[in-house]
Amino acid sequence: KNQVEQSPQSLIILEGKNCTLQCNYTVSPFSNLRWYKQDTGRGPVSLTIMTFSENTKSNGRYTATLDADTKQSSLHITASQLSDSASYICVVSSSGGSYIPTFGRGTSLIVHP
Amino acid sequence: EAQVTQNPRYLITVTGKKLTVTCSQNMNHEYMSWYRQDPGLGLRQIYYSMNVEVTDKGDVPEGYKVSRKEKRNFPLILESPSPNQTSLYFCASSLGPAIYEQYFGPGTRLTVT
């Protein structure tokens, strides 16, 4: 069964600090991995999309990495801001004919001043 | 402005009373999908549509119907809602199902009593 596990479940950091969120998956065959940011009560917003051949992708202060061999991804946030407080969701899609993505449960990040 | 809109944003209804949640996008996207989000479970796909008149089941289609008569609209229909369908619903659209960026609507919070 395809699964996406995210860690930690929640994280509290001080403004200006860096942090790294983890995503492990068992989806096969692999097509792409996405990271989304979801503010409370709002729809997810795409941060990065990576395919098999990409191992790093950046979007401003957000940098995602992908290790397709170990089936792990991370999202690094640099110089955190209060507005980074949100849930971060890892989503993995398969290339095996089904277009149903597998979502992680998300990491809840709180940035304190 | 490129966007996905959903209506209504909030809905409280009673068991068995048919309802429709509308979804519309103005980006000429071919791929549209519906998700539900429940605490502790993450997002799960209900139905998706590759194009007009082409729809398919996602992970949790039971109790839901969809139609895609026009490219821009993808309504979600609950013929006989039950309390276990109380959830936060998101519609999303993209150029395609694979590596394309997916745009989410603002969400519809449904309560079935």
Short mmCIF file of C-alpha atoms in Angstrom, two decimals:
data_model
loop_
_atom_site.label_atom_id
_atom_site.label_comp_id
_atom_site.label_asym_id
_atom_site.label_seq_id
_atom_site.Cartn_x
_atom_site.Cartn_y
_atom_site.Cartn_z
CA LYS A 1 0.00 0.00 0.00
CA ASN A 2 1.29 3.46 -0.90
CA GLN A 3 2.15 5.52 2.15
CA VAL A 4 3.67 8.90 2.95
CA GLU A 5 4.99 9.53 6.44
CA GLN A 6 5.97 12.97 7.66
CA SER A 7 7.99 13.99 10.67
CA PRO A 8 7.90 15.66 13.02
CA GLN A 9 4.16 15.90 13.50
CA SER A 10 4.60 19.39 14.93
CA LEU A 11 7.45 21.80 15.40
CA ILE A 12 7.91 25.08 17.23
CA ILE A 13 10.82 27.36 16.35
CA LEU A 14 11.87 30.95 16.96
CA GLU A 15 11.64 33.53 14.21
CA GLY A 16 14.82 33.71 12.18
CA LYS A 17 15.84 30.10 12.81
CA ASN A 18 16.10 27.39 10.18
CA CYS A 19 14.24 24.10 10.24
CA THR A 20 13.94 20.89 8.24
CA LEU A 21 10.85 18.78 7.72
CA GLN A 22 11.03 15.15 6.65
CA CYS A 23 8.97 13.00 4.31
CA ASN A 24 9.40 9.24 3.73
CA TYR A 25 7.33 7.41 1.15
CA THR A 26 6.66 3.94 -0.16
CA VAL A 27 4.82 4.99 -3.35
CA SER A 28 5.86 2.96 -6.35
CA PRO A 29 6.43 3.45 -9.21
CA PHE A 30 7.39 7.03 -8.41
CA SER A 31 6.28 9.95 -10.57
CA ASN A 32 6.70 13.13 -8.58
CA LEU A 33 6.82 14.58 -5.08
CA ARG A 34 5.26 17.87 -4.07
CA TRP A 35 5.43 20.03 -0.99
CA TYR A 36 2.49 22.22 -0.10
CA LYS A 37 1.97 24.94 2.49
CA GLN A 38 -1.48 25.11 4.04
CA ASP A 39 -2.55 27.98 6.26
CA THR A 40 -5.28 27.17 8.75
CA GLY A 41 -8.68 26.94 7.05
CA ARG A 42 -7.31 27.62 3.58
CA GLY A 43 -6.44 25.57 0.54
CA PRO A 44 -2.92 24.16 0.11
CA VAL A 45 -0.47 26.20 -1.95
CA SER A 46 2.24 24.52 -3.99
CA LEU A 47 5.85 25.14 -2.90
CA THR A 48 7.85 22.69 -5.02
CA ILE A 49 7.38 19.81 -7.45
CA MET A 50 10.19 17.31 -8.07
CA THR A 51 10.43 14.44 -10.50
CA PHE A 52 12.68 11.39 -10.30
CA SER A 53 15.65 13.12 -11.90
CA GLU A 54 15.62 16.17 -9.63
CA ASN A 55 17.26 16.09 -6.22
CA THR A 56 16.95 19.74 -5.19
CA LYS A 57 14.48 22.49 -5.90
CA SER A 58 14.18 25.90 -4.30
CA ASN A 59 11.38 28.42 -3.97
CA GLY A 60 12.64 31.47 -2.14
CA ARG A 61 13.48 30.46 1.43
CA TYR A 62 12.11 26.96 0.85
CA THR A 63 14.44 24.24 -0.45
CA ALA A 64 13.24 20.71 -1.07
CA THR A 65 15.51 17.73 -1.56
CA LEU A 66 14.70 14.30 -2.93
CA ASP A 67 16.58 11.01 -2.58
CA ALA A 68 14.73 8.59 -4.82
CA ASP A 69 16.97 5.70 -3.77
CA THR A 70 16.05 5.93 -0.10
CA LYS A 71 12.58 7.34 -0.87
CA GLN A 72 13.08 10.35 1.34
CA SER A 73 12.49 14.05 0.90
CA SER A 74 13.09 17.04 3.11
CA LEU A 75 11.88 20.62 3.12
CA HIS A 76 14.32 23.14 4.54
CA ILE A 77 13.07 26.56 5.60
CA THR A 78 15.70 29.24 5.96
CA ALA A 79 15.43 32.29 8.22
CA SER A 80 11.90 31.51 9.30
CA GLN A 81 9.23 34.21 9.49
CA LEU A 82 6.01 34.41 11.45
CA SER A 83 4.12 33.89 8.20
CA ASP A 84 5.74 30.48 7.83
CA SER A 85 3.44 29.21 10.59
CA ALA A 86 1.32 26.65 8.73
CA SER A 87 0.96 22.98 7.95
CA TYR A 88 3.41 21.56 5.40
CA ILE A 89 2.17 18.62 3.38
CA CYS A 90 4.19 16.14 1.36
CA VAL A 91 2.37 14.50 -1.57
CA VAL A 92 3.68 11.68 -3.75
CA SER A 93 2.16 10.58 -7.04
CA SER A 94 2.65 7.27 -8.80
CA SER A 95 3.31 6.73 -12.49
CA GLY A 96 1.64 3.35 -12.49
CA GLY A 97 -1.51 4.39 -14.33
CA SER A 98 -3.41 5.69 -11.31
CA TYR A 99 -3.59 9.43 -10.86
CA ILE A 100 -4.51 9.23 -7.21
CA PRO A 101 -1.90 11.09 -5.14
CA THR A 102 -0.88 9.93 -1.67
CA PHE A 103 -0.83 12.69 0.92
CA GLY A 104 1.13 12.84 4.12
CA ARG A 105 -0.64 14.03 7.25
CA GLY A 106 1.47 17.15 7.38
CA THR A 107 3.86 18.84 9.80
CA SER A 108 2.41 21.70 11.79
CA LEU A 109 5.00 24.47 12.10
CA ILE A 110 4.65 27.31 14.57
CA VAL A 111 7.09 30.21 14.40
CA HIS A 112 7.30 32.30 17.58
CA PRO A 113 8.61 35.87 17.69
CA GLU B 1 -7.05 36.63 -11.53
CA ALA B 2 -6.40 32.92 -11.95
CA GLN B 3 -8.37 31.07 -9.34
CA VAL B 4 -10.49 28.14 -8.26
CA THR B 5 -13.76 29.08 -6.59
CA GLN B 6 -16.05 26.95 -4.46
CA ASN B 7 -19.55 27.57 -3.21
CA PRO B 8 -20.80 27.53 -0.60
CA ARG B 9 -17.88 28.09 1.75
CA TYR B 10 -19.82 26.88 4.76
CA LEU B 11 -22.83 24.58 4.86
CA ILE B 12 -24.79 22.96 7.65
CA THR B 13 -27.36 20.43 6.56
CA VAL B 14 -29.31 17.44 7.80
CA THR B 15 -28.90 13.77 7.04
CA GLY B 16 -30.40 12.74 3.72
CA LYS B 17 -30.91 16.18 2.20
CA LYS B 18 -29.25 16.26 -1.22
CA LEU B 19 -26.67 18.98 -1.73
CA THR B 20 -24.23 20.19 -4.37
CA VAL B 21 -20.95 21.97 -3.85
CA THR B 22 -19.88 23.88 -6.94
CA CYS B 23 -16.33 24.28 -8.19
CA SER B 24 -15.19 26.50 -11.02
CA GLN B 25 -11.79 27.38 -12.45
CA ASN B 26 -10.82 30.11 -14.92
CA MET B 27 -7.43 28.73 -16.02
CA ASN B 28 -8.65 26.43 -18.82
CA HIS B 29 -7.31 23.45 -16.88
CA GLU B 30 -8.19 19.97 -18.08
CA TYR B 31 -7.62 18.15 -14.79
CA MET B 32 -9.87 18.76 -11.79
CA SER B 33 -10.31 16.87 -8.55
CA TRP B 34 -12.11 16.85 -5.22
CA TYR B 35 -10.56 16.13 -1.83
CA ARG B 36 -11.75 15.88 1.70
CA GLN B 37 -9.62 16.76 4.69
CA ASP B 38 -10.26 15.33 8.13
CA PRO B 39 -8.25 15.90 11.31
CA GLY B 40 -5.45 13.38 11.66
CA LEU B 41 -6.08 11.83 8.25
CA GLY B 42 -4.76 14.36 5.80
CA LEU B 43 -6.22 15.02 2.39
CA ARG B 44 -7.87 12.19 0.49
CA GLN B 45 -9.00 12.28 -3.12
CA ILE B 46 -12.71 11.67 -3.74
CA TYR B 47 -13.01 11.93 -7.54
CA TYR B 48 -10.99 13.34 -10.38
CA SER B 49 -11.64 14.33 -13.96
CA MET B 50 -9.15 14.24 -16.82
CA ASN B 51 -11.37 16.27 -19.13
CA VAL B 52 -14.98 16.98 -20.04
CA GLU B 53 -17.17 13.89 -19.57
CA VAL B 54 -14.20 11.92 -18.18
CA THR B 55 -14.34 11.23 -14.44
CA ASP B 56 -12.91 8.52 -12.21
CA LYS B 57 -12.95 7.45 -8.60
CA GLY B 58 -10.30 8.48 -6.12
CA ASP B 59 -9.55 6.94 -2.76
CA VAL B 60 -12.87 7.64 -1.03
CA PRO B 61 -15.69 7.95 -3.62
CA GLU B 62 -18.48 6.27 -1.62
CA GLY B 63 -21.45 8.56 -1.07
CA TYR B 64 -20.36 11.13 -3.65
CA LYS B 65 -21.08 11.86 -7.30
CA VAL B 66 -19.47 14.26 -9.73
CA SER B 67 -20.08 15.50 -13.24
CA ARG B 68 -17.95 17.34 -15.78
CA LYS B 69 -20.20 18.78 -18.46
CA GLU B 70 -18.07 21.86 -18.99
CA LYS B 71 -14.32 22.28 -18.73
CA ARG B 72 -14.46 24.97 -16.07
CA ASN B 73 -16.98 23.36 -13.69
CA PHE B 74 -16.74 20.24 -11.56
CA PRO B 75 -19.58 20.02 -9.01
CA LEU B 76 -19.56 17.57 -6.12
CA ILE B 77 -22.92 16.01 -5.33
CA LEU B 78 -23.96 14.34 -2.09
CA GLU B 79 -27.22 12.54 -2.88
CA SER B 80 -27.95 11.53 0.72
CA PRO B 81 -25.43 13.11 3.10
CA SER B 82 -24.57 11.36 6.34
CA PRO B 83 -22.75 12.63 9.45
CA ASN B 84 -19.53 10.82 8.43
CA GLN B 85 -19.35 13.17 5.45
CA THR B 86 -18.84 16.11 7.78
CA SER B 87 -15.50 17.42 6.58
CA LEU B 88 -13.53 20.17 4.88
CA TYR B 89 -13.73 19.80 1.09
CA PHE B 90 -11.30 21.16 -1.46
CA CYS B 91 -11.56 21.36 -5.21
CA ALA B 92 -8.36 21.63 -7.25
CA SER B 93 -7.36 22.04 -10.87
CA SER B 94 -4.22 21.73 -12.99
CA LEU B 95 -3.14 21.37 -16.61
CA GLY B 96 -2.73 17.65 -16.06
CA PRO B 97 -2.49 14.98 -13.36
CA ALA B 98 1.25 14.42 -13.30
CA ILE B 99 3.93 17.08 -12.90
CA TYR B 100 1.75 20.14 -13.26
CA GLU B 101 1.17 22.57 -10.42
CA GLN B 102 -2.19 22.03 -8.77
CA TYR B 103 -4.30 24.99 -7.64
CA PHE B 104 -6.68 24.50 -4.73
CA GLY B 105 -9.91 26.31 -3.98
CA PRO B 106 -10.58 27.99 -0.63
CA GLY B 107 -12.47 25.02 0.79
CA THR B 108 -16.04 24.21 1.81
CA ARG B 109 -16.70 23.29 5.42
CA LEU B 110 -19.65 20.90 5.51
CA THR B 111 -21.46 19.79 8.64
CA VAL B 112 -24.11 17.06 8.41
CA THR B 113 -26.29 16.65 11.51
#
